[in-house]
mmCIF file of C-alpha atoms in Angstrom:
data_model
loop_
_atom_site.group_PDB
_atom_site.id
_atom_site.type_symbol
_atom_site.label_atom_id
_atom_site.label_comp_id
_atom_site.label_asym_id
_atom_site.label_seq_id
_atom_site.Cartn_x
_atom_site.Cartn_y
_atom_site.Cartn_z
ATOM 1 C CA MET A 129 0.220 48.597 -49.742
ATOM 2 C CA ASN A 130 -2.627 47.768 -47.794
ATOM 3 C CA GLU A 131 -3.638 44.837 -49.761
ATOM 4 C CA SER A 132 -4.760 41.776 -47.771
ATOM 5 C CA LEU A 133 -4.209 38.171 -49.036
ATOM 6 C CA PHE A 134 -7.942 37.385 -49.254
ATOM 7 C CA ASP A 135 -10.938 39.290 -49.835
ATOM 8 C CA SER A 136 -12.695 39.788 -46.525
ATOM 9 C CA SER A 137 -15.768 39.386 -48.228
ATOM 10 C CA GLN A 138 -14.883 35.900 -49.071
ATOM 11 C CA ILE A 139 -14.212 34.920 -45.590
ATOM 12 C CA PRO A 140 -17.086 33.242 -43.963
ATOM 13 C CA GLU A 141 -18.263 34.677 -40.563
ATOM 14 C CA LYS A 142 -17.904 32.426 -37.685
ATOM 15 C CA PRO A 143 -21.291 30.791 -36.817
ATOM 16 C CA PRO A 144 -22.882 31.711 -33.640
ATOM 17 C CA THR A 145 -22.063 29.523 -30.774
ATOM 18 C CA PRO A 146 -25.068 27.425 -29.865
ATOM 19 C CA GLU A 147 -26.266 27.972 -26.284
ATOM 20 C CA ARG A 148 -25.568 25.054 -23.997
ATOM 21 C CA THR A 149 -28.444 23.571 -21.965
ATOM 22 C CA GLY A 150 -28.859 20.606 -19.880
ATOM 23 C CA THR A 151 -26.702 19.455 -17.050
ATOM 24 C CA VAL A 152 -22.814 19.681 -16.946
ATOM 25 C CA ARG A 153 -21.167 16.386 -17.178
ATOM 26 C CA ILE A 154 -18.931 15.802 -14.079
ATOM 27 C CA GLU A 155 -16.855 12.658 -13.348
ATOM 28 C CA LYS A 156 -17.756 11.800 -9.768
ATOM 29 C CA PRO A 157 -15.988 9.138 -7.600
ATOM 30 C CA GLU A 158 -17.821 5.644 -7.535
ATOM 31 C CA ARG A 159 -16.982 3.932 -4.293
ATOM 32 C CA THR A 160 -19.777 1.445 -4.303
ATOM 33 C CA GLN A 161 -18.817 -0.255 -7.545
ATOM 34 C CA ILE A 162 -17.915 -3.935 -7.050
ATOM 35 C CA GLU A 163 -14.626 -5.056 -8.425
ATOM 36 C CA VAL A 164 -13.000 -8.498 -8.760
ATOM 37 C CA ARG A 165 -9.501 -8.563 -8.826
ATOM 38 C CA ILE A 166 -7.429 -11.824 -9.050
ATOM 39 C CA GLU A 167 -4.022 -11.051 -7.719
ATOM 40 C CA SER A 168 -1.854 -12.155 -4.937
ATOM 41 C CA LEU A 169 -0.462 -9.620 -2.299
ATOM 42 C CA ASP A 170 3.011 -10.541 -3.694
ATOM 43 C CA GLU A 171 2.117 -9.201 -7.077
ATOM 44 C CA ARG A 172 0.985 -6.117 -5.470
ATOM 45 C CA ILE A 173 4.560 -5.375 -4.320
ATOM 46 C CA PRO A 174 7.150 -4.390 -6.922
ATOM 47 C CA TRP A 175 10.302 -6.538 -7.061
ATOM 48 C CA ASP A 176 12.478 -3.410 -6.180
ATOM 49 C CA HIS A 177 10.210 -2.237 -3.453
ATOM 50 C CA PRO A 178 12.430 -1.447 -0.119
ATOM 51 C CA VAL A 179 9.998 -3.875 2.001
ATOM 52 C CA ARG A 180 11.543 -6.850 -0.016
ATOM 53 C CA THR A 181 15.088 -5.865 0.720
ATOM 54 C CA VAL A 182 14.042 -5.551 4.579
ATOM 55 C CA TRP A 183 12.797 -9.132 4.416
ATOM 56 C CA GLU A 184 15.761 -10.644 2.501
ATOM 57 C CA PHE A 185 18.053 -9.191 5.300
ATOM 58 C CA VAL A 186 15.780 -10.531 8.227
ATOM 59 C CA GLU A 187 15.543 -13.836 6.562
ATOM 60 C CA ARG A 188 19.333 -14.073 6.726
ATOM 61 C CA LEU A 189 19.408 -13.485 10.573
ATOM 62 C CA ASP A 190 19.527 -16.430 13.194
ATOM 63 C CA PHE A 191 16.406 -16.288 15.308
ATOM 64 C CA GLU A 192 16.845 -19.934 16.856
ATOM 65 C CA ASP A 193 17.483 -18.510 20.397
ATOM 66 C CA VAL A 194 14.451 -16.446 20.080
ATOM 67 C CA HIS A 195 12.239 -19.156 18.941
ATOM 68 C CA GLY A 196 13.335 -21.626 21.857
ATOM 69 C CA ASP A 197 11.144 -19.709 24.288
ATOM 70 C CA PHE A 198 7.980 -20.849 22.578
ATOM 71 C CA LYS A 199 5.842 -23.198 24.748
ATOM 72 C CA SER A 200 3.064 -23.840 21.991
ATOM 73 C CA PHE A 201 3.953 -26.972 19.818
ATOM 74 C CA ALA A 202 2.117 -28.729 17.145
ATOM 75 C CA GLY A 203 -0.425 -31.357 18.395
ATOM 76 C CA GLY A 204 -0.266 -29.679 21.922
ATOM 77 C CA PRO A 205 -2.509 -27.099 23.713
ATOM 78 C CA GLY A 206 -2.038 -23.440 22.970
ATOM 79 C CA ARG A 207 -2.285 -20.979 20.415
ATOM 80 C CA SER A 208 0.363 -20.523 17.592
ATOM 81 C CA VAL A 209 2.677 -17.489 17.889
ATOM 82 C CA LYS A 210 3.855 -15.226 15.247
ATOM 83 C CA ASP A 211 7.300 -15.814 13.608
ATOM 84 C CA ARG A 212 9.816 -13.272 15.364
ATOM 85 C CA ARG A 213 11.269 -12.446 11.978
ATOM 86 C CA ILE A 214 7.868 -10.930 11.028
ATOM 87 C CA LEU A 215 7.773 -8.802 14.082
ATOM 88 C CA PHE A 216 11.345 -7.859 13.843
ATOM 89 C CA ALA A 217 11.003 -6.975 10.020
ATOM 90 C CA ILE A 218 7.883 -4.953 10.651
ATOM 91 C CA TRP A 219 9.799 -2.849 13.359
ATOM 92 C CA LEU A 220 12.768 -2.420 10.971
ATOM 93 C CA TYR A 221 10.827 -1.277 8.001
ATOM 94 C CA GLY A 222 8.777 0.935 10.345
ATOM 95 C CA TYR A 223 11.873 2.528 11.546
ATOM 96 C CA SER A 224 13.206 2.931 8.067
ATOM 97 C CA GLU A 225 10.020 5.032 7.184
ATOM 98 C CA GLY A 226 10.050 6.868 10.684
ATOM 99 C CA ILE A 227 7.495 5.120 12.423
ATOM 100 C CA GLY A 228 8.301 3.894 15.972
ATOM 101 C CA SER A 229 4.739 3.364 17.363
ATOM 102 C CA ALA A 230 3.238 -0.042 17.680
ATOM 103 C CA ARG A 231 -0.309 1.118 17.262
ATOM 104 C CA ARG A 232 0.655 2.905 13.925
ATOM 105 C CA LEU A 233 2.432 -0.190 12.859
ATOM 106 C CA ASP A 234 -0.574 -2.366 13.693
ATOM 107 C CA ALA A 235 -2.864 -0.308 11.565
ATOM 108 C CA LEU A 236 -0.301 -0.230 8.647
ATOM 109 C CA CYS A 237 -0.288 -4.096 8.721
ATOM 110 C CA ARG A 238 -3.938 -3.774 8.202
ATOM 111 C CA ARG A 239 -4.272 -1.331 5.466
ATOM 112 C CA ASP A 240 -0.813 -0.671 3.654
ATOM 113 C CA ASP A 241 0.180 -3.317 0.997
ATOM 114 C CA ALA A 242 3.730 -3.262 1.880
ATOM 115 C CA TYR A 243 3.279 -3.916 5.578
ATOM 116 C CA ARG A 244 0.592 -6.425 4.814
ATOM 117 C CA TRP A 245 3.057 -8.423 2.641
ATOM 118 C CA LEU A 246 5.833 -8.044 5.271
ATOM 119 C CA ALA A 247 3.258 -9.635 7.865
ATOM 120 C CA GLY A 248 2.167 -12.168 5.198
ATOM 121 C CA ASP A 249 -1.425 -10.771 5.618
ATOM 122 C CA VAL A 250 -1.362 -11.886 9.239
ATOM 123 C CA ALA A 251 -1.825 -8.447 11.161
ATOM 124 C CA PRO A 252 -0.160 -8.643 14.570
ATOM 125 C CA HIS A 253 -2.214 -6.451 17.128
ATOM 126 C CA ASN A 254 -0.361 -3.775 18.791
ATOM 127 C CA ARG A 255 0.343 -5.953 21.959
ATOM 128 C CA GLY A 256 2.002 -8.321 19.567
ATOM 129 C CA LEU A 257 4.366 -5.817 18.445
ATOM 130 C CA PRO A 258 6.229 -4.932 21.884
ATOM 131 C CA GLN A 259 7.879 -1.748 21.801
ATOM 132 C CA PRO A 260 11.650 -2.440 21.450
ATOM 133 C CA GLU A 261 13.777 -1.320 24.484
ATOM 134 C CA SER A 262 16.228 1.506 23.743
#
């Protein structure tokens, strides 16, 4: 029994594939497009991100003795200083990610959203991130 379900003379032949001409469509990166985003730095960090846990921990610590050494007061001469909690939190979070270089942390505070959030978008220069003594 070599009967087929359909008569092969009734099956239309596949039409020939048209020859493709023109240029190939390729999606290329567009890096010069101007974007306007209205969002806060806080919105860019998910609520369950580890950097938030580090900050919550550091906020509970007493830094009163450390802040007593400051000589710059409101209404007087001198430049304001960074809150020591920020510096400590940057080091703590950095160590948790295997980073122990002040220069690397300084760079991350300028370009990585988690570190920018931790620093409050006030990037401390690497001299402002003194290497903790071991």
